[in-house]
PDB file of C-alpha atoms in Angstrom:
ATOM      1  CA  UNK A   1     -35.770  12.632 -95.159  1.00  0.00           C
ATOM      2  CA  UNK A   2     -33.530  14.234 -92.854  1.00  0.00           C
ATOM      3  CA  UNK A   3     -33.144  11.919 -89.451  1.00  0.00           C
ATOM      4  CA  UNK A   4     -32.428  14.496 -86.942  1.00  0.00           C
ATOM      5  CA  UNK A   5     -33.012  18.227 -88.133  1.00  0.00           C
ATOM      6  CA  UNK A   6     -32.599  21.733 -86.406  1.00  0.00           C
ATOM      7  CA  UNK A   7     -33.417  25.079 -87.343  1.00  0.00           C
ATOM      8  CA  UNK A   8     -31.965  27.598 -88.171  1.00  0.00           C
ATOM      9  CA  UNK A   9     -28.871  26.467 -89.744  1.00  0.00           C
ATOM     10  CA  UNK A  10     -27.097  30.060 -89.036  1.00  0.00           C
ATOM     11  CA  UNK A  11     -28.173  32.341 -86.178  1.00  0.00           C
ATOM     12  CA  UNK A  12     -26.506  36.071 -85.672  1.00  0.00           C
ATOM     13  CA  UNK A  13     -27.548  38.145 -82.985  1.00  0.00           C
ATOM     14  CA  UNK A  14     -26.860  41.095 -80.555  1.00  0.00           C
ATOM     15  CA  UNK A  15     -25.884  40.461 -77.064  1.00  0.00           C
ATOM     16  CA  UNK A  16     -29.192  40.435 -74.245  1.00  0.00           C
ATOM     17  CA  UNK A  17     -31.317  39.022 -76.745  1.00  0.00           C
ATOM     18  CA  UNK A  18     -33.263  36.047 -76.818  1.00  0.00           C
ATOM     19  CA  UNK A  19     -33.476  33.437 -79.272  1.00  0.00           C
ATOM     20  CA  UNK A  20     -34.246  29.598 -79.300  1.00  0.00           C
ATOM     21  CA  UNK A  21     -32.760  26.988 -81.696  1.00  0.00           C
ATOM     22  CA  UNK A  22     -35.237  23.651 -82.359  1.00  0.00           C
ATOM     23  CA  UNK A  23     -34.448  20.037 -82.800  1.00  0.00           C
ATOM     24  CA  UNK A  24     -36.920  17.237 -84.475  1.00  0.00           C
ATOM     25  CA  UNK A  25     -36.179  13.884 -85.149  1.00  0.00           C
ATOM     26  CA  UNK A  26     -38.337  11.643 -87.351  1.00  0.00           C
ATOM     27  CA  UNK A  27     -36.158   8.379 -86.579  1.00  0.00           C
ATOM     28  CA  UNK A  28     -38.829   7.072 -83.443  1.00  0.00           C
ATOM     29  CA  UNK A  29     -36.301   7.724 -80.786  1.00  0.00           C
ATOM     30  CA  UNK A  30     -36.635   8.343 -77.317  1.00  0.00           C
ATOM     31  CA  UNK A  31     -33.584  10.013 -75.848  1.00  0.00           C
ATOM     32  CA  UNK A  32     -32.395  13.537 -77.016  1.00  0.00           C
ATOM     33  CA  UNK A  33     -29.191  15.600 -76.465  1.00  0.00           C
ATOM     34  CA  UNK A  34     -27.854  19.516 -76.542  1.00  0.00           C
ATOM     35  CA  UNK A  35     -24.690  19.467 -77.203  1.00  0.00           C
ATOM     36  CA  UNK A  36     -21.807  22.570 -77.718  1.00  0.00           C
ATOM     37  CA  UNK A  37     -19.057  22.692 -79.995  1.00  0.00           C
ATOM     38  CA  UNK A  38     -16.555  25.866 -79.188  1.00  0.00           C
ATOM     39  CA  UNK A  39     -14.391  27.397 -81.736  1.00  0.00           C
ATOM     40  CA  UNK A  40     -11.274  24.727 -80.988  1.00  0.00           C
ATOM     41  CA  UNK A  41     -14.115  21.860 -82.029  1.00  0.00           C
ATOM     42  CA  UNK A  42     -14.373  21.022 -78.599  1.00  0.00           C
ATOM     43  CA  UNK A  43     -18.027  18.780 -78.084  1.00  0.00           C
ATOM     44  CA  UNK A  44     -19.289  19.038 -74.282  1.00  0.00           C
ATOM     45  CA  UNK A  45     -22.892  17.691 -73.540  1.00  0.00           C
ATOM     46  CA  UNK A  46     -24.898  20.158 -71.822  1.00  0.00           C
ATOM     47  CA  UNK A  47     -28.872  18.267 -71.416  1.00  0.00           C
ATOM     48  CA  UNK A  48     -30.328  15.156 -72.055  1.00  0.00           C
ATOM     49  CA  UNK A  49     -33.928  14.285 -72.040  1.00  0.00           C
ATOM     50  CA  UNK A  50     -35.238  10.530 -72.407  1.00  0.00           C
ATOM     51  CA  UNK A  51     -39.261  10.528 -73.248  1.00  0.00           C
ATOM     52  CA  UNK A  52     -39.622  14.324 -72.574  1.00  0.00           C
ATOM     53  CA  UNK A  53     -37.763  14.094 -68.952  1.00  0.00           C
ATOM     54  CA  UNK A  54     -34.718  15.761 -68.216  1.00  0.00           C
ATOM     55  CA  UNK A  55     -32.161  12.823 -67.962  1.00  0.00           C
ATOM     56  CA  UNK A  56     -28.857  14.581 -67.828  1.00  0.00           C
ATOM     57  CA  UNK A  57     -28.234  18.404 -66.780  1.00  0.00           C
ATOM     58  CA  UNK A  58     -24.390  19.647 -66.535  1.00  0.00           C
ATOM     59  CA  UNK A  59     -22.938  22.826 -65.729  1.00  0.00           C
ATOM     60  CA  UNK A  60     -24.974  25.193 -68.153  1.00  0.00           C
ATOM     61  CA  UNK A  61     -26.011  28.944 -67.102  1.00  0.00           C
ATOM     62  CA  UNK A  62     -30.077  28.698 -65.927  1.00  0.00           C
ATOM     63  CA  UNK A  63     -29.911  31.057 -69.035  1.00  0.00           C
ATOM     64  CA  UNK A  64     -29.847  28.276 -71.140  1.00  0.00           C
ATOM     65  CA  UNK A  65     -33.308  26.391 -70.819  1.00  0.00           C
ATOM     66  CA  UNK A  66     -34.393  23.130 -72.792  1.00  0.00           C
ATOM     67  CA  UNK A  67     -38.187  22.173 -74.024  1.00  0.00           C
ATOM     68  CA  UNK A  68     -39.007  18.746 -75.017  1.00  0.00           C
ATOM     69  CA  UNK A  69     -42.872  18.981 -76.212  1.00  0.00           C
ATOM     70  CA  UNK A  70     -43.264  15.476 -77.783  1.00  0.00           C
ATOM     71  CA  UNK A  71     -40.621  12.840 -77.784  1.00  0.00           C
ATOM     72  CA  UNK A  72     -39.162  13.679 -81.179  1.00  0.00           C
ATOM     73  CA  UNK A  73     -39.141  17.612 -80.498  1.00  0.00           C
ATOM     74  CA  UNK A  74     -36.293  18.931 -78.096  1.00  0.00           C
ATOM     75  CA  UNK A  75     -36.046  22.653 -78.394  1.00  0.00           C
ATOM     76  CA  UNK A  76     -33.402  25.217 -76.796  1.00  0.00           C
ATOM     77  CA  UNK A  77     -33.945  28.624 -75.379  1.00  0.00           C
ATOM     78  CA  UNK A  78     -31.376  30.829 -74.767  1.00  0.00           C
ATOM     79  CA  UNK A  79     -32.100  34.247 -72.381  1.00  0.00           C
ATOM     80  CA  UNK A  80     -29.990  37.090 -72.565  1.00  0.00           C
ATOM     81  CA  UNK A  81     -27.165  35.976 -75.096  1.00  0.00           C
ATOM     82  CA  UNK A  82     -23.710  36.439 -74.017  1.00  0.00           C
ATOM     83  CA  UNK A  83     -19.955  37.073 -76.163  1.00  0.00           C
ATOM     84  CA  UNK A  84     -19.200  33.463 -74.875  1.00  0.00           C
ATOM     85  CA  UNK A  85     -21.888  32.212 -76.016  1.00  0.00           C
ATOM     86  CA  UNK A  86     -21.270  31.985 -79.755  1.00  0.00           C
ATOM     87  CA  UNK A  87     -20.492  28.185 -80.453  1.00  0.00           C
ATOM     88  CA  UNK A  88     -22.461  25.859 -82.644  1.00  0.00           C
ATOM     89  CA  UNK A  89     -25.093  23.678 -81.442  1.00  0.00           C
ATOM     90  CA  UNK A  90     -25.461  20.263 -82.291  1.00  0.00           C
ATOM     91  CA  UNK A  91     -28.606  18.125 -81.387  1.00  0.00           C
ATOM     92  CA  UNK A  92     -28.346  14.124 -81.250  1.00  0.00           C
ATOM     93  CA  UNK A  93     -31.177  11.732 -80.678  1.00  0.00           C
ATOM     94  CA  UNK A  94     -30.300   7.619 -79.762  1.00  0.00           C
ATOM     95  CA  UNK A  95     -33.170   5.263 -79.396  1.00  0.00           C
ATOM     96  CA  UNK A  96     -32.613   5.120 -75.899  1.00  0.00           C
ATOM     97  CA  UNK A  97     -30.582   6.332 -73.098  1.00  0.00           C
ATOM     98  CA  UNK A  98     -28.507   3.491 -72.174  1.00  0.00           C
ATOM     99  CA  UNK A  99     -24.769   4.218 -72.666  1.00  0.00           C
ATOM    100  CA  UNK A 100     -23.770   1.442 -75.667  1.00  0.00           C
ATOM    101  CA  UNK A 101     -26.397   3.838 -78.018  1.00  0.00           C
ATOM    102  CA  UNK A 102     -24.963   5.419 -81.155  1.00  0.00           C
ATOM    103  CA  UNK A 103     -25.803   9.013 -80.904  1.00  0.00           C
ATOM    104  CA  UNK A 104     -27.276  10.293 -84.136  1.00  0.00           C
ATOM    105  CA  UNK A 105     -26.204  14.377 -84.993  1.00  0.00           C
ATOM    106  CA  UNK A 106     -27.961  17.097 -86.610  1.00  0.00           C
ATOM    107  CA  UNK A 107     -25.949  19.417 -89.024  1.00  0.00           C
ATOM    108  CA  UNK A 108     -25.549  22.078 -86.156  1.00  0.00           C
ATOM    109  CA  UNK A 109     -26.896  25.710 -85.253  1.00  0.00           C
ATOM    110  CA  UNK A 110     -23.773  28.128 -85.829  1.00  0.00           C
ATOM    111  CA  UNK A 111     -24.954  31.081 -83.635  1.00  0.00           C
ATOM    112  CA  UNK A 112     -22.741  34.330 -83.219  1.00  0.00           C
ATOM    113  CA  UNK A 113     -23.414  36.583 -80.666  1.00  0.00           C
ATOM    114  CA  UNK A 114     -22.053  40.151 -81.551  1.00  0.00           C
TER     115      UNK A 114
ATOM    116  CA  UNK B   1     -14.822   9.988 -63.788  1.00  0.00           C
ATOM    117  CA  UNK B   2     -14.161   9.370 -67.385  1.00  0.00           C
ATOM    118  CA  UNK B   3     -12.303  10.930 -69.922  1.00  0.00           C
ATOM    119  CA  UNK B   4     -10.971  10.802 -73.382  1.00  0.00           C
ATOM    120  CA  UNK B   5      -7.059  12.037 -74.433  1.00  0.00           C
ATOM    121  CA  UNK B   6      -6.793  12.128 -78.186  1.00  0.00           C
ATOM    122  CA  UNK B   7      -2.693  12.835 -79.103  1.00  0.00           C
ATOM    123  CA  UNK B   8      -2.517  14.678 -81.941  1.00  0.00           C
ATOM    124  CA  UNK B   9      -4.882  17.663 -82.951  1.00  0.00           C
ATOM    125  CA  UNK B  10      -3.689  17.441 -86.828  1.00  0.00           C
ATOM    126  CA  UNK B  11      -2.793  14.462 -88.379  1.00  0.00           C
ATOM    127  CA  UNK B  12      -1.320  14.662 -92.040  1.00  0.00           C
ATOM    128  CA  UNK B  13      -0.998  11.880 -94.763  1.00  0.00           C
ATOM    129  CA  UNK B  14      -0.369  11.231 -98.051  1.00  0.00           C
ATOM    130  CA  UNK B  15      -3.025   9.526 -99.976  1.00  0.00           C
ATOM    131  CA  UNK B  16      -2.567   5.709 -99.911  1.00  0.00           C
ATOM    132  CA  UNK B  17      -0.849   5.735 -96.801  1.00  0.00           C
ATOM    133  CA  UNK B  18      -1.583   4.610 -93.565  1.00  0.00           C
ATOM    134  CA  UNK B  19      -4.032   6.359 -91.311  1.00  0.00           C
ATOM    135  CA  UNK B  20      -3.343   6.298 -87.215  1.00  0.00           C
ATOM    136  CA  UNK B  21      -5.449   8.286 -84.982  1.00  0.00           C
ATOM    137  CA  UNK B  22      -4.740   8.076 -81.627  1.00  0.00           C
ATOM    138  CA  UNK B  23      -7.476   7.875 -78.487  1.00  0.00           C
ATOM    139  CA  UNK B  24      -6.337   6.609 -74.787  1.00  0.00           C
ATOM    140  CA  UNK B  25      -9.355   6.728 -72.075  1.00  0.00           C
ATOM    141  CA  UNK B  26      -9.762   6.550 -68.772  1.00  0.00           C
ATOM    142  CA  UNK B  27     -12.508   5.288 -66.704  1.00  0.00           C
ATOM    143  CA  UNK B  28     -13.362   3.423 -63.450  1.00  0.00           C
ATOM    144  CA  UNK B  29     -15.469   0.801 -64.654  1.00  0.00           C
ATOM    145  CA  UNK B  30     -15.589  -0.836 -68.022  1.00  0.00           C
ATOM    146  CA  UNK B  31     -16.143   1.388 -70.975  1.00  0.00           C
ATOM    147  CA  UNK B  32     -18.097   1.776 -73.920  1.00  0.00           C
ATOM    148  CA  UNK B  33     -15.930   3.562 -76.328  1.00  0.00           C
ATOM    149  CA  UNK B  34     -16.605   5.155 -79.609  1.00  0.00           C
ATOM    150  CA  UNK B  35     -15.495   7.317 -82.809  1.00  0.00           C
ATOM    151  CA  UNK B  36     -17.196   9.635 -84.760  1.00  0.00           C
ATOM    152  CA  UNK B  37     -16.806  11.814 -87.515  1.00  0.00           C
ATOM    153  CA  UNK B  38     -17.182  15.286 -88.338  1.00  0.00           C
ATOM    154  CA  UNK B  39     -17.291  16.717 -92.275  1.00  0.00           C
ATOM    155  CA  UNK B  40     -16.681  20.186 -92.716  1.00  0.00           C
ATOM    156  CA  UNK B  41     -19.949  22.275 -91.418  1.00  0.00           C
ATOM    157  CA  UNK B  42     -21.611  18.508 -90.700  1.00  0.00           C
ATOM    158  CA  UNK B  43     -22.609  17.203 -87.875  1.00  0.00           C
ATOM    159  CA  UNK B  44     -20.931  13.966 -86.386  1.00  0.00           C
ATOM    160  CA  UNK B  45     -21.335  10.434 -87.665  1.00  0.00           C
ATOM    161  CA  UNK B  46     -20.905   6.954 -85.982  1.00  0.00           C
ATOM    162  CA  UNK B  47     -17.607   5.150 -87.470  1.00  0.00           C
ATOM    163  CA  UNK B  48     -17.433   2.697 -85.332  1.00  0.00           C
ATOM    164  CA  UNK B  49     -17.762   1.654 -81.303  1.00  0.00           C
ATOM    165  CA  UNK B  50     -16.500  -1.295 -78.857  1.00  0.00           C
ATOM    166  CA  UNK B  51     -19.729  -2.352 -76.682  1.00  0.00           C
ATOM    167  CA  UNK B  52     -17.109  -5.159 -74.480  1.00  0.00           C
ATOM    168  CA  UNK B  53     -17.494  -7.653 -77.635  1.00  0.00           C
ATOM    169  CA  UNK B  54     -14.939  -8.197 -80.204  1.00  0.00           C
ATOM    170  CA  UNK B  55     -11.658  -6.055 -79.270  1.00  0.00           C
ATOM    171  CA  UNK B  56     -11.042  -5.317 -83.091  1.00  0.00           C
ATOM    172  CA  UNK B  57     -14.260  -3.498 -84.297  1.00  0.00           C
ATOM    173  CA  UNK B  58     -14.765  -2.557 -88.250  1.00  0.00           C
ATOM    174  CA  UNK B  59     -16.337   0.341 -88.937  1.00  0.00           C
ATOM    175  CA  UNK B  60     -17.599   2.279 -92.010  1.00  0.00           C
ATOM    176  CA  UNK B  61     -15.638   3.666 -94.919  1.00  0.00           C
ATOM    177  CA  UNK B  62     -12.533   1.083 -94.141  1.00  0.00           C
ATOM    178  CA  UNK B  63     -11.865   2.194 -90.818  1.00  0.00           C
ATOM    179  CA  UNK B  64     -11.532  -0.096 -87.567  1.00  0.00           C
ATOM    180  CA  UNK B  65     -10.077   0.512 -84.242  1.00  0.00           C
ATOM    181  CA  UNK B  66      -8.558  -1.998 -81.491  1.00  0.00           C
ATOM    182  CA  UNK B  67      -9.760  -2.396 -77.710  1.00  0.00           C
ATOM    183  CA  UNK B  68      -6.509  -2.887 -75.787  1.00  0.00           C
ATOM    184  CA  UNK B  69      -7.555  -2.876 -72.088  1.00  0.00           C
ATOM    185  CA  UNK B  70      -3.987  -3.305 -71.120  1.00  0.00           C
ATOM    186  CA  UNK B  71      -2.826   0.044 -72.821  1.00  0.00           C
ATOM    187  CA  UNK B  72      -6.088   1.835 -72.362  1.00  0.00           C
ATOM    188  CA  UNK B  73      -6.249   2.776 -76.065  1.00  0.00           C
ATOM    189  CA  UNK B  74      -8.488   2.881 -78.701  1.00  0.00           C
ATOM    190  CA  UNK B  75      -7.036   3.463 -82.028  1.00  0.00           C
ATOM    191  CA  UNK B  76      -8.643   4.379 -85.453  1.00  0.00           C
ATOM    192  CA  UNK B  77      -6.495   2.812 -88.089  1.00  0.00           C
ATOM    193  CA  UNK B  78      -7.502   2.478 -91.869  1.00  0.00           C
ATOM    194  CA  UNK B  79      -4.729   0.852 -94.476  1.00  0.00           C
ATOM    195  CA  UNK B  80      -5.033   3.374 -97.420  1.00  0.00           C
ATOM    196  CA  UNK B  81      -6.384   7.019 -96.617  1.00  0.00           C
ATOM    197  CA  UNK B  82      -8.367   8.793 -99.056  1.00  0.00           C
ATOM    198  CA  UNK B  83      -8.864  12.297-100.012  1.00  0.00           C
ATOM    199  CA  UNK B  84     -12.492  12.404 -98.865  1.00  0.00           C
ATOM    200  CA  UNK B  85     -11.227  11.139 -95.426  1.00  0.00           C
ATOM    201  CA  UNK B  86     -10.451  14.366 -94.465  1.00  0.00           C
ATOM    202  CA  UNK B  87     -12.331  15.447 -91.776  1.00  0.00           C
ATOM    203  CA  UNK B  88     -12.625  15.868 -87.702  1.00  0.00           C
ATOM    204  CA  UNK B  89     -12.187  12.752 -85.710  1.00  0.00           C
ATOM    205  CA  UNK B  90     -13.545  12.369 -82.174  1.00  0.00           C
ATOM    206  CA  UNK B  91     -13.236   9.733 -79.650  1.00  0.00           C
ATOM    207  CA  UNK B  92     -15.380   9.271 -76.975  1.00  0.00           C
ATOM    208  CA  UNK B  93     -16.252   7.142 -74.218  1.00  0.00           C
ATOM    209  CA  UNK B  94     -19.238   6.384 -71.525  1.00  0.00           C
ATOM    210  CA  UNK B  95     -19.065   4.118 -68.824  1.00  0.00           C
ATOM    211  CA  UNK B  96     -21.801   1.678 -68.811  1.00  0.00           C
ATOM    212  CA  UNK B  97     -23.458   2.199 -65.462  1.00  0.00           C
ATOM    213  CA  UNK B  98     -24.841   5.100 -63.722  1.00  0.00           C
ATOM    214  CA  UNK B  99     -25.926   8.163 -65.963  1.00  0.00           C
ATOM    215  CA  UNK B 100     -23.286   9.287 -67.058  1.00  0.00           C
ATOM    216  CA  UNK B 101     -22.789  11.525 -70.192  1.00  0.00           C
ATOM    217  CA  UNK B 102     -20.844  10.571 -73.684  1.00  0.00           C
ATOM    218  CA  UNK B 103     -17.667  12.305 -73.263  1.00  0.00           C
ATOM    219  CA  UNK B 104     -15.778  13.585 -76.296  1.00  0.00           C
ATOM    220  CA  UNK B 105     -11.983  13.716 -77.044  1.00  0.00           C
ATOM    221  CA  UNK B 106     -10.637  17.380 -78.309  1.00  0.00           C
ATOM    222  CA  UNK B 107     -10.943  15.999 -81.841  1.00  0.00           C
ATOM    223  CA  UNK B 108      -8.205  14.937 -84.195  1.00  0.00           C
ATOM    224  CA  UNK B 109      -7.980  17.013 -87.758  1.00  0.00           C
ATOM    225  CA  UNK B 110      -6.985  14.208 -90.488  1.00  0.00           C
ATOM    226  CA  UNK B 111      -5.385  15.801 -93.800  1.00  0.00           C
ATOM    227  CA  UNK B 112      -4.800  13.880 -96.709  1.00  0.00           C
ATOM    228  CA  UNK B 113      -2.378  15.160 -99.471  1.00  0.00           C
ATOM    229  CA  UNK B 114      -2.675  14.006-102.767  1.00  0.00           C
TER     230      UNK B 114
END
């Protein structure tokens, strides 16, 4: 079984649209993470939620709006896609939130935005 | 604030031969530092990461990396690279107070040439 698992793998849309990428984990953890990977492989955390509260919130455009339902659910909703925002998407999921925990990656959401 | 300088964005060695990937950090208080891996359209894996134990932490797959507080450096080393080695290395480090993020390195690109 996959640990951590997003859908869809491959996402290509049109610019002003809106479309959501989701995140499960079946590994019993409590702490989940959005991160972005640009096109030079560059990985920059952009939420964090530990038992479906938001932990950790950096500079992201209000666009960009995270759901946690259920501890092993963390889902990602993006309004009104942008050029810039074509990137993949990686969620990660540790058991808790305390900063020694390994991190533990899904296979990534490529989205292009045309 | 913390951060993560990774010299080198392409490594390349010959199979057999020594692998050195470099990672120097900076933070204000002492850190938790890690590496992980990235296969081609994967997402990233845990090698290996110094929680203020042992300096010299193994990892997985052959690999270890040295604490040296003195040179603020954490470098992946493994004796004899293979070809399935190749892949995207990242360091990255969090402080352990306060709640602060995981930050990543730019990556590292290891090639290995048969």
């Amino acid at each position: 079984d996959t640990a951590v698992s997003q859908t869809p793998k491959y996402l290509v849309t049109q610019m002003g649209n809106d479309k959501s990428i989701k995140c499960e984990q079946n590994l019993g953890h409590d702490t989940m993470y959005w991160y972005k990977q640009d096109s030079k492989k560059f990985l920059k955390i952009m939420f964090s939620y530990n038992n479906k509260e938001l932990i950790i919130n950096e500079t992201v455009p209000n666009r960009f709006s995270p759901k946690s339902p259920d501890k092993a659910h963390l889902n990602l909703h993006i309004n009104s896609l942008e050029l810039g925002d074509s990137a993949v998407y990686f969620c990660a999921s540790s058991l808790g939130a305390t900063r020694q925990e390994t991190q533990y990656f899904g296979p990534g959401t490529r989205l292009l935005v045309l | 604030a913390q951060s993560v300088t990774q010299l080198g964005s392409h490594v390349s060695v010959s199979e057999g031969a020594l692998v050195l990937l470099r990672c120097n950090y900076s933070s204000s208080v002492p850190p938790y530092l890690f590496w992980y891996v990235q296969y081609p359209n994967q997402g990233l894996q845990l090698l290996l990461k110094y929680t203020s134990a042992a300096t010299l932490v193994k990892g997985i797959n052959g690999f270890e990396a040295e604490f040296k507080k003195s040179e603020t450096s954490f470098h992946l080393t493994k004796p004899s690279a293979h070809m399935s080695d190749a892949a995207e290395y990242f360091c990255a480090v969090s402080q352990n107070s306060g709640n602060t993020p995981l930050v990543f390195g730019k990556g590292t690109r290891l090639s290995v040439i048969a």
